[in-house]
Coordinates of C-alpha atoms in Angstrom, one line a residue:
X1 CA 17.2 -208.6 -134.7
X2 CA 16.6 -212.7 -133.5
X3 CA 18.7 -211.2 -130.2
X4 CA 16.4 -208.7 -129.7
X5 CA 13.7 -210.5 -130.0
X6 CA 15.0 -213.3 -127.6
X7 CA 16.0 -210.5 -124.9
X8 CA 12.6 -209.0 -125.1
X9 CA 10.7 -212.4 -125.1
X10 CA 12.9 -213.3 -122.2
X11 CA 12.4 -210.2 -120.5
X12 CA 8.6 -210.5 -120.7
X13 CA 8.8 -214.2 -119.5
X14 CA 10.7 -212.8 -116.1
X15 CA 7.9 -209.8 -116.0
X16 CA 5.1 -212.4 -116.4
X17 CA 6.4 -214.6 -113.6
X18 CA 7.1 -211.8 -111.0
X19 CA 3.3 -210.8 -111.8
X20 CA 2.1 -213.8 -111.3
X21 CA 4.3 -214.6 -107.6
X22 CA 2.9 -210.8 -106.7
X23 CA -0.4 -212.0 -107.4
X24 CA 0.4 -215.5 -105.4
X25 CA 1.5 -213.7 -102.7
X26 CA -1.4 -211.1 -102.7
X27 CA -4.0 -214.1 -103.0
X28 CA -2.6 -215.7 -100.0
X29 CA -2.2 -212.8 -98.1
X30 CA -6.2 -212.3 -98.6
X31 CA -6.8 -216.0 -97.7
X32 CA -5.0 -215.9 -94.6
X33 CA -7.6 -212.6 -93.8
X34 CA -10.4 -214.6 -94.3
X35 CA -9.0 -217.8 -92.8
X36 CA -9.5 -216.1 -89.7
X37 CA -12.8 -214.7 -89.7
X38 CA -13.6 -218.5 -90.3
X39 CA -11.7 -219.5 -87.5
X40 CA -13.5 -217.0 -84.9
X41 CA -16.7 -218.0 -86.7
X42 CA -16.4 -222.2 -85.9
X43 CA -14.9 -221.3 -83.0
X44 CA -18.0 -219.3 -82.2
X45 CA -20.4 -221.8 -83.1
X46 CA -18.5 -224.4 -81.5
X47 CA -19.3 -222.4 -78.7
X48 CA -22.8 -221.7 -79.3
X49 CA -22.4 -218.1 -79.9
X50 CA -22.1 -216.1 -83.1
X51 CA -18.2 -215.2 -83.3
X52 CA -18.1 -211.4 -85.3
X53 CA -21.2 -210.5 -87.0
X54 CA -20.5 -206.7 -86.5
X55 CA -18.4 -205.5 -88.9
X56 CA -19.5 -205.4 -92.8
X57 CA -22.3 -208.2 -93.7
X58 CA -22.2 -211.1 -91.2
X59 CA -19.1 -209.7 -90.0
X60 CA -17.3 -210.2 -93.6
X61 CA -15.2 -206.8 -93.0
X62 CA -13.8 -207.8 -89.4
X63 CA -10.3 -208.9 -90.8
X64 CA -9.7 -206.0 -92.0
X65 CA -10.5 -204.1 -89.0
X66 CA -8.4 -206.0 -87.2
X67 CA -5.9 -205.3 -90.0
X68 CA -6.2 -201.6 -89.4
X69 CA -6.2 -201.9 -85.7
X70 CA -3.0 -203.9 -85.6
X71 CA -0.9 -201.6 -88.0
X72 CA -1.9 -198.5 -86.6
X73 CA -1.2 -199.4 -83.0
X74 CA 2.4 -198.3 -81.6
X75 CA 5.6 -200.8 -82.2
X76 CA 7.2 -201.3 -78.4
X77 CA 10.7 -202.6 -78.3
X78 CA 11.1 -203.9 -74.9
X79 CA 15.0 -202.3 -72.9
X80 CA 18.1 -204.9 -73.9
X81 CA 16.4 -206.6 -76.5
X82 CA 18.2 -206.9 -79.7
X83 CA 16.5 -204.8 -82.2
X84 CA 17.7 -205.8 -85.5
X85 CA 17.0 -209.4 -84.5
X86 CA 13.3 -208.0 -82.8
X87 CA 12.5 -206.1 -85.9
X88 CA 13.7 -208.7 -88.7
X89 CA 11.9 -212.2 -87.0
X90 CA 8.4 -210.8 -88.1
X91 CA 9.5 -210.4 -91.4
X92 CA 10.9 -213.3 -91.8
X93 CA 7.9 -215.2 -90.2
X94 CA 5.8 -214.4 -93.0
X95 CA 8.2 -214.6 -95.9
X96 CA 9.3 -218.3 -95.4
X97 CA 5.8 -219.4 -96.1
X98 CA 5.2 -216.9 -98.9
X99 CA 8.7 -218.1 -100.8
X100 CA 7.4 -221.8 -99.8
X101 CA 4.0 -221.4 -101.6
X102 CA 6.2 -221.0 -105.0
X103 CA 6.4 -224.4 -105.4
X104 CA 3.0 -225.1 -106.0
X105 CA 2.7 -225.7 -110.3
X106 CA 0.1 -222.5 -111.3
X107 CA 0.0 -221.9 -114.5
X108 CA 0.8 -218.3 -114.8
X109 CA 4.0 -219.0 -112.7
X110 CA 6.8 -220.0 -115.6
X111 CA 9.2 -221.4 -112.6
X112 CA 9.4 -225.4 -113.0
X113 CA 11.0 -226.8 -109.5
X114 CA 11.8 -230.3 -110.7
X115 CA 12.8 -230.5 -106.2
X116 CA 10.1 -228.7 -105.2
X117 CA 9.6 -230.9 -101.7
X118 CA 13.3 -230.7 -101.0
X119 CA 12.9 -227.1 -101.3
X120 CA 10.4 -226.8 -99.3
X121 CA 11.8 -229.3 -96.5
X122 CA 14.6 -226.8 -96.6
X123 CA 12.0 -223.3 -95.8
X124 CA 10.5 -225.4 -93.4
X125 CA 13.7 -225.8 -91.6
X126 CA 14.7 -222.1 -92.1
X127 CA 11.2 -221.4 -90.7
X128 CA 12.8 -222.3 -87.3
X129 CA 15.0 -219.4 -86.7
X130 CA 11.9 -216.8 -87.0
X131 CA 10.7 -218.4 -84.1
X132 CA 13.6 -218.8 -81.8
X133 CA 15.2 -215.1 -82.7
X134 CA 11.4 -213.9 -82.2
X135 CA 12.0 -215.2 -78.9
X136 CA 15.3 -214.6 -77.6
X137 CA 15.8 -210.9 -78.9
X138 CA 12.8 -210.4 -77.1
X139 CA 15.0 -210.4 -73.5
X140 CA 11.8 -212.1 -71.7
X141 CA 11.7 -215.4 -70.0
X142 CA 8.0 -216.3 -71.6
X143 CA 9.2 -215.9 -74.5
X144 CA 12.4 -217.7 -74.8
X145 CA 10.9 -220.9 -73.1
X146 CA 7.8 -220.0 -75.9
X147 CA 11.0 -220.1 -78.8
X148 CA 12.7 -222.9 -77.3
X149 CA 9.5 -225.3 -77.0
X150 CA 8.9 -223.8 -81.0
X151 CA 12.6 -224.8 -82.1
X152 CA 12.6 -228.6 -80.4
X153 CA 8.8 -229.5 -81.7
X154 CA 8.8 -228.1 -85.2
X155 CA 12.4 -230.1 -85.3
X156 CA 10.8 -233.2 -84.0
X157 CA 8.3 -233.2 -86.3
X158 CA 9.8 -232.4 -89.3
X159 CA 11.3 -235.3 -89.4
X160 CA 7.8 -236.9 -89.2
X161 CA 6.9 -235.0 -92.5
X162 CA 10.5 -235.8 -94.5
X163 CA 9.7 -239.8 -93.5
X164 CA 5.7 -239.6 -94.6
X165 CA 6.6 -237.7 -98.3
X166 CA 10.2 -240.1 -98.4
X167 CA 7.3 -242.5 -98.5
X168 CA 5.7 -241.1 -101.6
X169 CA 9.0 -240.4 -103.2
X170 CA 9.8 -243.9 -103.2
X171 CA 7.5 -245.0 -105.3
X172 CA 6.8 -241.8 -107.9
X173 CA 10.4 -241.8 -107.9
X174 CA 10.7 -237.5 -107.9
X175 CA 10.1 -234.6 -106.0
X176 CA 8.6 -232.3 -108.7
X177 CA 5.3 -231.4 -107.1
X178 CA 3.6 -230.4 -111.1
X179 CA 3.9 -234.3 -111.7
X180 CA 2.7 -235.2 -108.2
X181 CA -0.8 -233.2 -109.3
X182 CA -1.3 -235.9 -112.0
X183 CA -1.0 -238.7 -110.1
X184 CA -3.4 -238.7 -107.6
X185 CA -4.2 -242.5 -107.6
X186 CA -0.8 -242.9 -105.3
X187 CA -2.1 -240.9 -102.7
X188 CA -5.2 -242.5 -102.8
X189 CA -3.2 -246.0 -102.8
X190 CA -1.4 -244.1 -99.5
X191 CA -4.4 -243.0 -97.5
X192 CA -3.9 -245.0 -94.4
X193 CA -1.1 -243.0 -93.7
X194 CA -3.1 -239.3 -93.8
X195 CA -4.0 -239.9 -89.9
X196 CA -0.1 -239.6 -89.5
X197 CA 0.2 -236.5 -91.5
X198 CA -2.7 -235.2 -90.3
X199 CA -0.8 -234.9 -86.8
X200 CA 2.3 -234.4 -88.3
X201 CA 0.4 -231.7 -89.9
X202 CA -0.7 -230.2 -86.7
X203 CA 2.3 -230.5 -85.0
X204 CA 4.9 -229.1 -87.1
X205 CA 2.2 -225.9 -87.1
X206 CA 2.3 -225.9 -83.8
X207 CA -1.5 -225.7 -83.7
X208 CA -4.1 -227.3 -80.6
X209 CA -3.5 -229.8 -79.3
X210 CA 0.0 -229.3 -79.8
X211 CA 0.0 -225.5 -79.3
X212 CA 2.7 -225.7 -76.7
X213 CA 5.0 -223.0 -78.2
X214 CA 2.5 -220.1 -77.4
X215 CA 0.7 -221.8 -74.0
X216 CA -1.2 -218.7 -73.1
X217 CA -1.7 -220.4 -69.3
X218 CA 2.1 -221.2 -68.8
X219 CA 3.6 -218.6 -71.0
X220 CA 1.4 -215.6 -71.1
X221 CA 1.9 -215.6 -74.9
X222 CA 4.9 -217.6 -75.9
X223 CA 7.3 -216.3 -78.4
X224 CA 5.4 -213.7 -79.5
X225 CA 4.7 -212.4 -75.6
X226 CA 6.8 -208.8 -76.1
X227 CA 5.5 -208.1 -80.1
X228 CA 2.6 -205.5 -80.6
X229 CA 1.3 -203.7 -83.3
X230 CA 2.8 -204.5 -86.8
X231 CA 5.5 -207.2 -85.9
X232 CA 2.5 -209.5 -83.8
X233 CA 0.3 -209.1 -87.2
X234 CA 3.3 -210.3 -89.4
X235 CA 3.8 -213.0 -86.9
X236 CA 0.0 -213.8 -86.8
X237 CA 0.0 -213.4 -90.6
X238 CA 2.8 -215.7 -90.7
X239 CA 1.5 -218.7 -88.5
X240 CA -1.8 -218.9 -90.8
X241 CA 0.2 -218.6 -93.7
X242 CA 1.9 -221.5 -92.7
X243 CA -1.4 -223.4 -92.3
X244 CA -2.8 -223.1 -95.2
X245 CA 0.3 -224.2 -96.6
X246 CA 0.5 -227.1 -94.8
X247 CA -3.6 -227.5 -96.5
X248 CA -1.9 -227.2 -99.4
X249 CA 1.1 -229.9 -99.0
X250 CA -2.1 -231.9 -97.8
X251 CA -3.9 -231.8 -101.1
X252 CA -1.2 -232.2 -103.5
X253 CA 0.4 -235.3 -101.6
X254 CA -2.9 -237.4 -101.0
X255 CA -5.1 -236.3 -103.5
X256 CA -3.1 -235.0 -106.4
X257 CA -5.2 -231.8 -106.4
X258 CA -3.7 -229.1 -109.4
X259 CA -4.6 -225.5 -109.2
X260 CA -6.7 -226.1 -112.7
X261 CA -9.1 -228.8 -110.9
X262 CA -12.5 -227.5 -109.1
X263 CA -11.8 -229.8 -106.5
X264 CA -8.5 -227.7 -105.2
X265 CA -9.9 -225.4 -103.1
X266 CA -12.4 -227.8 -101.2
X267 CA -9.9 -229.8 -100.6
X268 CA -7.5 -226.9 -99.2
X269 CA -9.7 -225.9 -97.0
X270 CA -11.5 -229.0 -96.0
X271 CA -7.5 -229.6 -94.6
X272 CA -7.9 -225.8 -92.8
X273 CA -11.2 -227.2 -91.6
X274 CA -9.3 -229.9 -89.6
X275 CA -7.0 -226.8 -87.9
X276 CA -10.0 -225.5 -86.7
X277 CA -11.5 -228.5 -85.6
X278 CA -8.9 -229.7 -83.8
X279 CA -8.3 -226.4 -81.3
X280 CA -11.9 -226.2 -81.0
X281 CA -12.7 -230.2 -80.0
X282 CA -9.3 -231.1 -78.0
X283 CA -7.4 -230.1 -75.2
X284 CA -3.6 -229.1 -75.2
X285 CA -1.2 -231.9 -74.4
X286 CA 1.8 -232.6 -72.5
X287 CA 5.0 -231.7 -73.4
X288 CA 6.3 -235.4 -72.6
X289 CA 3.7 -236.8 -74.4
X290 CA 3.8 -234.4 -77.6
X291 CA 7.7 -235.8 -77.7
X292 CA 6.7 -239.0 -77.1
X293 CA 4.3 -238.9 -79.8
X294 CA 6.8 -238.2 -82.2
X295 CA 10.1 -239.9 -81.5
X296 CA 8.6 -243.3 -79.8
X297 CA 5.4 -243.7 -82.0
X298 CA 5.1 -242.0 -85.5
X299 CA 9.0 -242.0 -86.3
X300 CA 9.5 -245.9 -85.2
X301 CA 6.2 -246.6 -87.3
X302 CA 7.3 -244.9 -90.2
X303 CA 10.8 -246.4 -90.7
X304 CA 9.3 -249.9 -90.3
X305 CA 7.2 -248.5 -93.5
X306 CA 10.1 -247.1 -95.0
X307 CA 12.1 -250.8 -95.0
X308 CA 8.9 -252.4 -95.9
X309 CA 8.1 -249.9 -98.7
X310 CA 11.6 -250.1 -99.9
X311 CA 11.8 -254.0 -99.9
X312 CA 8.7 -254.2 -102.1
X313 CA 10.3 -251.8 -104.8
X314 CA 13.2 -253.9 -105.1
X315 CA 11.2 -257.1 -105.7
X316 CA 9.1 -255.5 -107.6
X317 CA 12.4 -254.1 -109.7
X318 CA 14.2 -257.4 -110.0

């Protein structure tokens, strides 16, 4: 009878954490909808004009329109692409941030990832190959040059982002994200160095002024230039996934926000605020200087940190 009992209480544990991912997964899914509707509205304002005020109260309903739009619309596969590549990239464009968002300590989630910013440092970098197989099955010059620019910059900077949390490992001394959420005094004691992930932020989204990958006056479109229908809305879905991920990896490394604080959500999207900010105030960069940026300024800054950070721990240990 105790085995019983164990299997069943086991089997409900496995039940209650796949329920609570699904409902993750959903939640995101209806942030990124309304992430944006809020993008078209600041970008509207910053404009001086309304952005979509059509559809539903003050145009609430116009992501799902667009929803409906997009997956009703006919899939295209352009002549001597690959299509098993073409037809997977989508997918896995939007399930790398999905499987990256598990990582965050809910409550209703009964998963503890005692590496949870290795593991994510490793989605990040299989985040990547959606992008550059998006590209070249595509068989189109745009958007190989689009997945090539994508592959070299989110490289770059993610090695910008693994120096910046290095930095907070160092002195918490883990990677477990849950205890990260309680110890919101380091990131306070840190804050100089949220200008740098701020842009790191930016960059390894690939998000204005860094929006190089997708260059709609060079490269018609980018990576994405040959996708319509329901593989562009997993790869749309899949970008603004990633941001407010990113909004997310914001909070809980400078401000030790846990999902069970009020604080949380402002602070995830005051982060998503800064997204939209940014492609609504500056203007795209050079490709020379966006690597510049990165290998000659942030990365040469940040190891000089790194020794100095390091140094301090072992006086302070001896």
């Amino acid at each position: 009878m105790n085995g019983t009992f164990c299997c069943i209480n086991k089997l409900m544990e496995y039940v209650v954490c796949i329920v609570g991912y699904l409902m993750q997964w959903v939640g995101v899914l209806m942030g990124v909808a309304f992430f944006t509707l809020l993008e078209r509205k600041i970008l509207g304002y910053a404009g001086m004009r309304k952005g979509p005020n059509k559809v539903g109260y003050i145009g609430i309903l116009q992501p799902f329109a667009d929803a409906v739009k997009l997956f009703t619309k006919e899939d295209v596969v352009p002549m001597k692409s690959s299509v098993m590549l073409y037809m997977i990239s989508p997918v896995l464009a939007l399930f790398m941030p999905l499987c990256m968002w598990c990582v965050f300590p809910y409550w209703f989630v009964g998963v503890e990832f005692s590496w949870g910013w290795l593991y994510v440092f490793c989605g990040l970098g299989m985040g990547v190959y959606s992008l550059f197989l998006s590209g070249w099955s595509s068989n189109s010059k745009y958007a190989v040059m689009g997945s090539l620019r994508a592959v070299a910059q989110m490289i770059s900077y993610e090695v910008v982002l693994a120096m910046v949390v290095m930095l907070f490992v160092f002195f918490l001394g883990s990677y477990d994200m849950g205890l990260w959420g309680y110890t919101s005094l380091l990131g306070v004691g840190l804050l100089p160095l949220l200008w740098i992930w701020m842009t790191v932020m930016l960059g390894e989204s690939q998000r204005s002024p860094f929006d190089l990958a997708e260059g709609e006056s060079e490269l018609v479109s980018g990576f994405n230039t040959e996708y319509s229908g329901v593989g562009f809305a997993l790869l749309f879905m899949g970008e603004y996934g990633a941001m407010l991920l990113m909004s997310m990896l914001s909070s809980v490394l400078f401000l030790g926000s846990v999902v069970d604080s009020i604080f949380f959500p402002v602070v995830l999207w005051f982060f998503g605020f800064v997204y939209l900010w940014a492609r609504a105030t500056f203007p795209r960069v050079r490709y020379d200087q966006l690597m510049y940026l990165a290998w000659k300024s942030l990365l040469p800054n940040l190891l000089w940190l790194t020794v100095v950070s390091v140094s301090i721990l072992l006086m302070v240990s001896y």
